[in-house]
C-alpha atoms as a printed R data frame, in Angstrom:
    type eleno elety resid chain resno       x       y      z
1   ATOM     1    CA   UNK     A     1  12.104 -50.119 32.900
2   ATOM     2    CA   UNK     A     2  12.516 -49.979 29.107
3   ATOM     3    CA   UNK     A     3   8.750 -50.223 28.649
4   ATOM     4    CA   UNK     A     4   8.160 -47.290 31.001
5   ATOM     5    CA   UNK     A     5  10.716 -45.124 29.183
6   ATOM     6    CA   UNK     A     6   9.280 -46.128 25.803
7   ATOM     7    CA   UNK     A     7   5.753 -45.338 27.011
8   ATOM     8    CA   UNK     A     8   6.853 -41.932 28.378
9   ATOM     9    CA   UNK     A     9   8.570 -41.061 25.075
10  ATOM    10    CA   UNK     A    10   5.448 -42.101 23.104
11  ATOM    11    CA   UNK     A    11   3.132 -39.997 25.305
12  ATOM    12    CA   UNK     A    12   5.485 -37.014 25.012
13  ATOM    13    CA   UNK     A    13   5.652 -37.440 21.223
14  ATOM    14    CA   UNK     A    14   1.845 -37.577 20.864
15  ATOM    15    CA   UNK     A    15   1.481 -34.527 23.120
16  ATOM    16    CA   UNK     A    16   3.996 -32.499 21.099
17  ATOM    17    CA   UNK     A    17   2.290 -33.535 17.835
18  ATOM    18    CA   UNK     A    18  -1.136 -32.510 19.159
19  ATOM    19    CA   UNK     A    19   0.090 -29.158 20.471
20  ATOM    20    CA   UNK     A    20   1.933 -28.377 17.217
21  ATOM    21    CA   UNK     A    21  -1.291 -28.456 15.163
22  ATOM    22    CA   UNK     A    22  -2.921 -25.072 14.416
23  ATOM    23    CA   UNK     A    23  -6.060 -24.285 16.382
24  ATOM    24    CA   UNK     A    24  -8.650 -21.518 16.306
25  ATOM    25    CA   UNK     A    25 -11.188 -20.317 18.852
26  ATOM    26    CA   UNK     A    26 -13.932 -17.753 18.393
27  ATOM    27    CA   UNK     A    27 -17.609 -17.088 17.794
28  ATOM    28    CA   UNK     A    28 -20.135 -17.633 15.033
29  ATOM    29    CA   UNK     A    29 -23.202 -15.482 14.485
30  ATOM    30    CA   UNK     A    30 -26.167 -16.359 12.289
31  ATOM    31    CA   UNK     A    31 -29.609 -17.582 13.308
32  ATOM    32    CA   UNK     A    32 -28.126 -17.911 16.741
33  ATOM    33    CA   UNK     A    33 -24.739 -17.547 18.359
34  ATOM    34    CA   UNK     A    34 -22.072 -20.235 18.887
35  ATOM    35    CA   UNK     A    35 -18.725 -20.538 20.616
36  ATOM    36    CA   UNK     A    36 -16.489 -22.386 18.158
37  ATOM    37    CA   UNK     A    37 -13.199 -24.321 18.390
38  ATOM    38    CA   UNK     A    38 -11.213 -25.750 15.463
39  ATOM    39    CA   UNK     A    39  -8.334 -28.199 15.619
40  ATOM    40    CA   UNK     A    40  -6.350 -28.997 12.482
41  ATOM    41    CA   UNK     A    41  -5.805 -32.663 11.623
42  ATOM    42    CA   UNK     A    42  -3.353 -32.774  8.716
43  ATOM    43    CA   UNK     A    43  -4.983 -30.792  5.911
44  ATOM    44    CA   UNK     A    44  -8.502 -31.153  7.398
45  ATOM    45    CA   UNK     A    45  -9.953 -29.951 10.719
46  ATOM    46    CA   UNK     A    46 -12.388 -30.854 13.472
47  ATOM    47    CA   UNK     A    47 -14.798 -28.169 14.640
48  ATOM    48    CA   UNK     A    48 -16.788 -28.315 17.866
49  ATOM    49    CA   UNK     A    49 -19.243 -25.715 19.022
50  ATOM    50    CA   UNK     A    50 -21.780 -24.854 21.668
51  ATOM    51    CA   UNK     A    51 -24.455 -22.255 21.272
52  ATOM    52    CA   UNK     A    52 -28.018 -21.097 20.848
53  ATOM    53    CA   UNK     A    53 -29.499 -22.364 17.578
54  ATOM    54    CA   UNK     A    54 -32.223 -19.985 16.350
55  ATOM    55    CA   UNK     A    55 -32.060 -18.522 19.896
56  ATOM    56    CA   UNK     A    56 -34.518 -21.227 21.039
57  ATOM    57    CA   UNK     A    57 -32.378 -24.330 21.562
58  ATOM    58    CA   UNK     A    58 -29.077 -25.032 23.228
59  ATOM    59    CA   UNK     A    59 -26.946 -27.137 20.851
60  ATOM    60    CA   UNK     A    60 -23.571 -28.830 20.906
61  ATOM    61    CA   UNK     A    61 -22.109 -30.062 17.630
62  ATOM    62    CA   UNK     A    62 -18.963 -31.609 16.204
63  ATOM    63    CA   UNK     A    63 -17.982 -31.920 12.543
64  ATOM    64    CA   UNK     A    64 -14.989 -33.364 10.735
65  ATOM    65    CA   UNK     A    65 -14.376 -31.011  7.805
66  ATOM    66    CA   UNK     A    66 -12.419 -31.966  4.714
67  ATOM    67    CA   UNK     A    67 -10.474 -29.107  3.128
68  ATOM    68    CA   UNK     A    68 -11.720 -29.457 -0.453
69  ATOM    69    CA   UNK     A    69  -9.809 -26.595 -2.073
70  ATOM    70    CA   UNK     A    70  -7.397 -23.843 -1.062
71  ATOM    71    CA   UNK     A    71  -7.373 -21.374 -3.968
72  ATOM    72    CA   UNK     A    72  -4.572 -18.798 -4.156
73  ATOM    73    CA   UNK     A    73  -6.802 -15.733 -4.616
74  ATOM    74    CA   UNK     A    74  -4.504 -13.405 -2.655
75  ATOM    75    CA   UNK     A    75  -0.768 -13.017 -2.115
76  ATOM    76    CA   UNK     A    76  -1.142 -12.939  1.654
77  ATOM    77    CA   UNK     A    77  -3.374 -15.126  3.795
78  ATOM    78    CA   UNK     A    78  -5.082 -18.412  2.947
79  ATOM    79    CA   UNK     A    79  -8.503 -19.246  1.496
80  ATOM    80    CA   UNK     A    80 -10.159 -22.573  2.171
81  ATOM    81    CA   UNK     A    81 -13.334 -24.301  0.976
82  ATOM    82    CA   UNK     A    82 -14.463 -27.118  3.281
83  ATOM    83    CA   UNK     A    83 -17.291 -29.552  3.913
84  ATOM    84    CA   UNK     A    84 -17.854 -32.441  6.257
85  ATOM    85    CA   UNK     A    85 -20.193 -34.631  8.317
86  ATOM    86    CA   UNK     A    86 -20.937 -34.463 12.008
87  ATOM    87    CA   UNK     A    87 -23.451 -34.816 14.793
88  ATOM    88    CA   UNK     A    88 -25.414 -32.505 17.065
89  ATOM    89    CA   UNK     A    89 -27.231 -32.861 20.352
90  ATOM    90    CA   UNK     A    90 -29.347 -30.284 22.108
91  ATOM    91    CA   UNK     A    91 -32.270 -29.148 24.170
92  ATOM    92    CA   UNK     A    92 -35.124 -27.002 22.921
93  ATOM    93    CA   UNK     A    93 -35.871 -24.210 25.368
94  ATOM    94    CA   UNK     A    94 -39.473 -23.295 24.468
95  ATOM    95    CA   UNK     A    95 -41.299 -23.105 27.810
96  ATOM    96    CA   UNK     A    96 -43.580 -26.103 28.405
97  ATOM    97    CA   UNK     A    97 -42.635 -27.644 25.021
98  ATOM    98    CA   UNK     A    98 -38.996 -28.287 25.911
99  ATOM    99    CA   UNK     A    99 -37.508 -31.425 24.393
100 ATOM   100    CA   UNK     A   100 -34.168 -33.170 23.875
101 ATOM   101    CA   UNK     A   101 -32.963 -33.769 20.306
102 ATOM   102    CA   UNK     A   102 -30.267 -35.650 18.372
103 ATOM   103    CA   UNK     A   103 -29.280 -34.825 14.800
104 ATOM   104    CA   UNK     A   104 -26.970 -35.735 11.957
105 ATOM   105    CA   UNK     A   105 -25.205 -32.530 11.008
106 ATOM   106    CA   UNK     A   106 -22.981 -31.326  8.236
107 ATOM   107    CA   UNK     A   107 -21.049 -28.214  7.376
108 ATOM   108    CA   UNK     A   108 -20.028 -26.530  4.142
109 ATOM   109    CA   UNK     A   109 -18.184 -23.220  4.096
110 ATOM   110    CA   UNK     A   110 -15.523 -20.814  2.944
111 ATOM   111    CA   UNK     A   111 -12.858 -19.365  5.234
112 ATOM   112    CA   UNK     A   112 -10.083 -16.813  4.992
113 ATOM   113    CA   UNK     A   113  -7.124 -16.853  7.369
114 ATOM   114    CA   UNK     A   114  -5.215 -13.583  7.447
115 ATOM   115    CA   UNK     A   115  -1.405 -13.359  7.684
116 ATOM   116    CA   UNK     A   116  -1.965 -12.293 11.292
117 ATOM   117    CA   UNK     A   117  -3.894 -14.624 13.677
118 ATOM   118    CA   UNK     A   118  -7.458 -13.846 12.525
119 ATOM   119    CA   UNK     A   119  -9.790 -16.142 10.634
120 ATOM   120    CA   UNK     A   120 -13.149 -15.224  9.043
121 ATOM   121    CA   UNK     A   121 -15.613 -17.796  7.723
122 ATOM   122    CA   UNK     A   122 -19.069 -18.195  6.224
123 ATOM   123    CA   UNK     A   123 -20.740 -21.587  6.457
124 ATOM   124    CA   UNK     A   124 -24.014 -23.471  6.299
125 ATOM   125    CA   UNK     A   125 -24.804 -26.150  8.883
126 ATOM   126    CA   UNK     A   126 -27.654 -28.461  7.815
127 ATOM   127    CA   UNK     A   127 -29.150 -30.749 10.453
128 ATOM   128    CA   UNK     A   128 -31.620 -33.612 10.212
129 ATOM   129    CA   UNK     A   129 -32.695 -34.989 13.533
130 ATOM   130    CA   UNK     A   130 -35.267 -36.286 15.938
131 ATOM   131    CA   UNK     A   131 -36.656 -34.352 18.881
132 ATOM   132    CA   UNK     A   132 -38.010 -36.585 21.637
133 ATOM   133    CA   UNK     A   133 -41.544 -35.336 22.209
134 ATOM   134    CA   UNK     A   134 -41.470 -33.351 18.955
135 ATOM   135    CA   UNK     A   135 -40.594 -35.721 16.102
136 ATOM   136    CA   UNK     A   136 -38.350 -35.350 13.076
137 ATOM   137    CA   UNK     A   137 -37.002 -31.926 12.184
138 ATOM   138    CA   UNK     A   138 -34.490 -30.329  9.853
139 ATOM   139    CA   UNK     A   139 -32.767 -26.975  9.647
140 ATOM   140    CA   UNK     A   140 -30.080 -25.152  7.705
141 ATOM   141    CA   UNK     A   141 -28.243 -22.523  9.718
142 ATOM   142    CA   UNK     A   142 -25.998 -19.950  7.990
143 ATOM   143    CA   UNK     A   143 -23.344 -18.252 10.089
144 ATOM   144    CA   UNK     A   144 -20.413 -15.849  9.981
145 ATOM   145    CA   UNK     A   145 -17.436 -16.823 12.102
146 ATOM   146    CA   UNK     A   146 -14.610 -14.802 13.619
147 ATOM   147    CA   UNK     A   147 -11.801 -16.764 15.240
148 ATOM   148    CA   UNK     A   148  -8.390 -16.188 16.791
149 ATOM   149    CA   UNK     A   149  -5.965 -18.660 15.224
150 ATOM   150    CA   UNK     A   150  -3.020 -19.885 17.253
């Protein structure tokens, strides 16, 4: 009985800790369009996204971003400079030349979180990968992000 109560308290504690972390959801527009989700992990954050890369391939990506600096450029709101590694997987959607691809991804960017729940960001997402039926490829995708932070 003690083990069950201890396990229930541990699960409840982990759930409360996960829910208490700031999150953000929104969209990114650049050489394509992505739906983006961020989850804060301590000072850093994990970002996952799904979208159209260069409007020709459907991509899903995940990056773990380290918050490198948070300069105090303004009295209100927060600035953040971040970078981190990740991975991407996708499907090219070019007619008869469709192919599946895997890639090592990264992200480097600058974000501003307002004093109200809005976050703006600019980032670059380099990818180096292999497309089955296509071969090796690389890309660097710039994007502007707008997210609701909660």
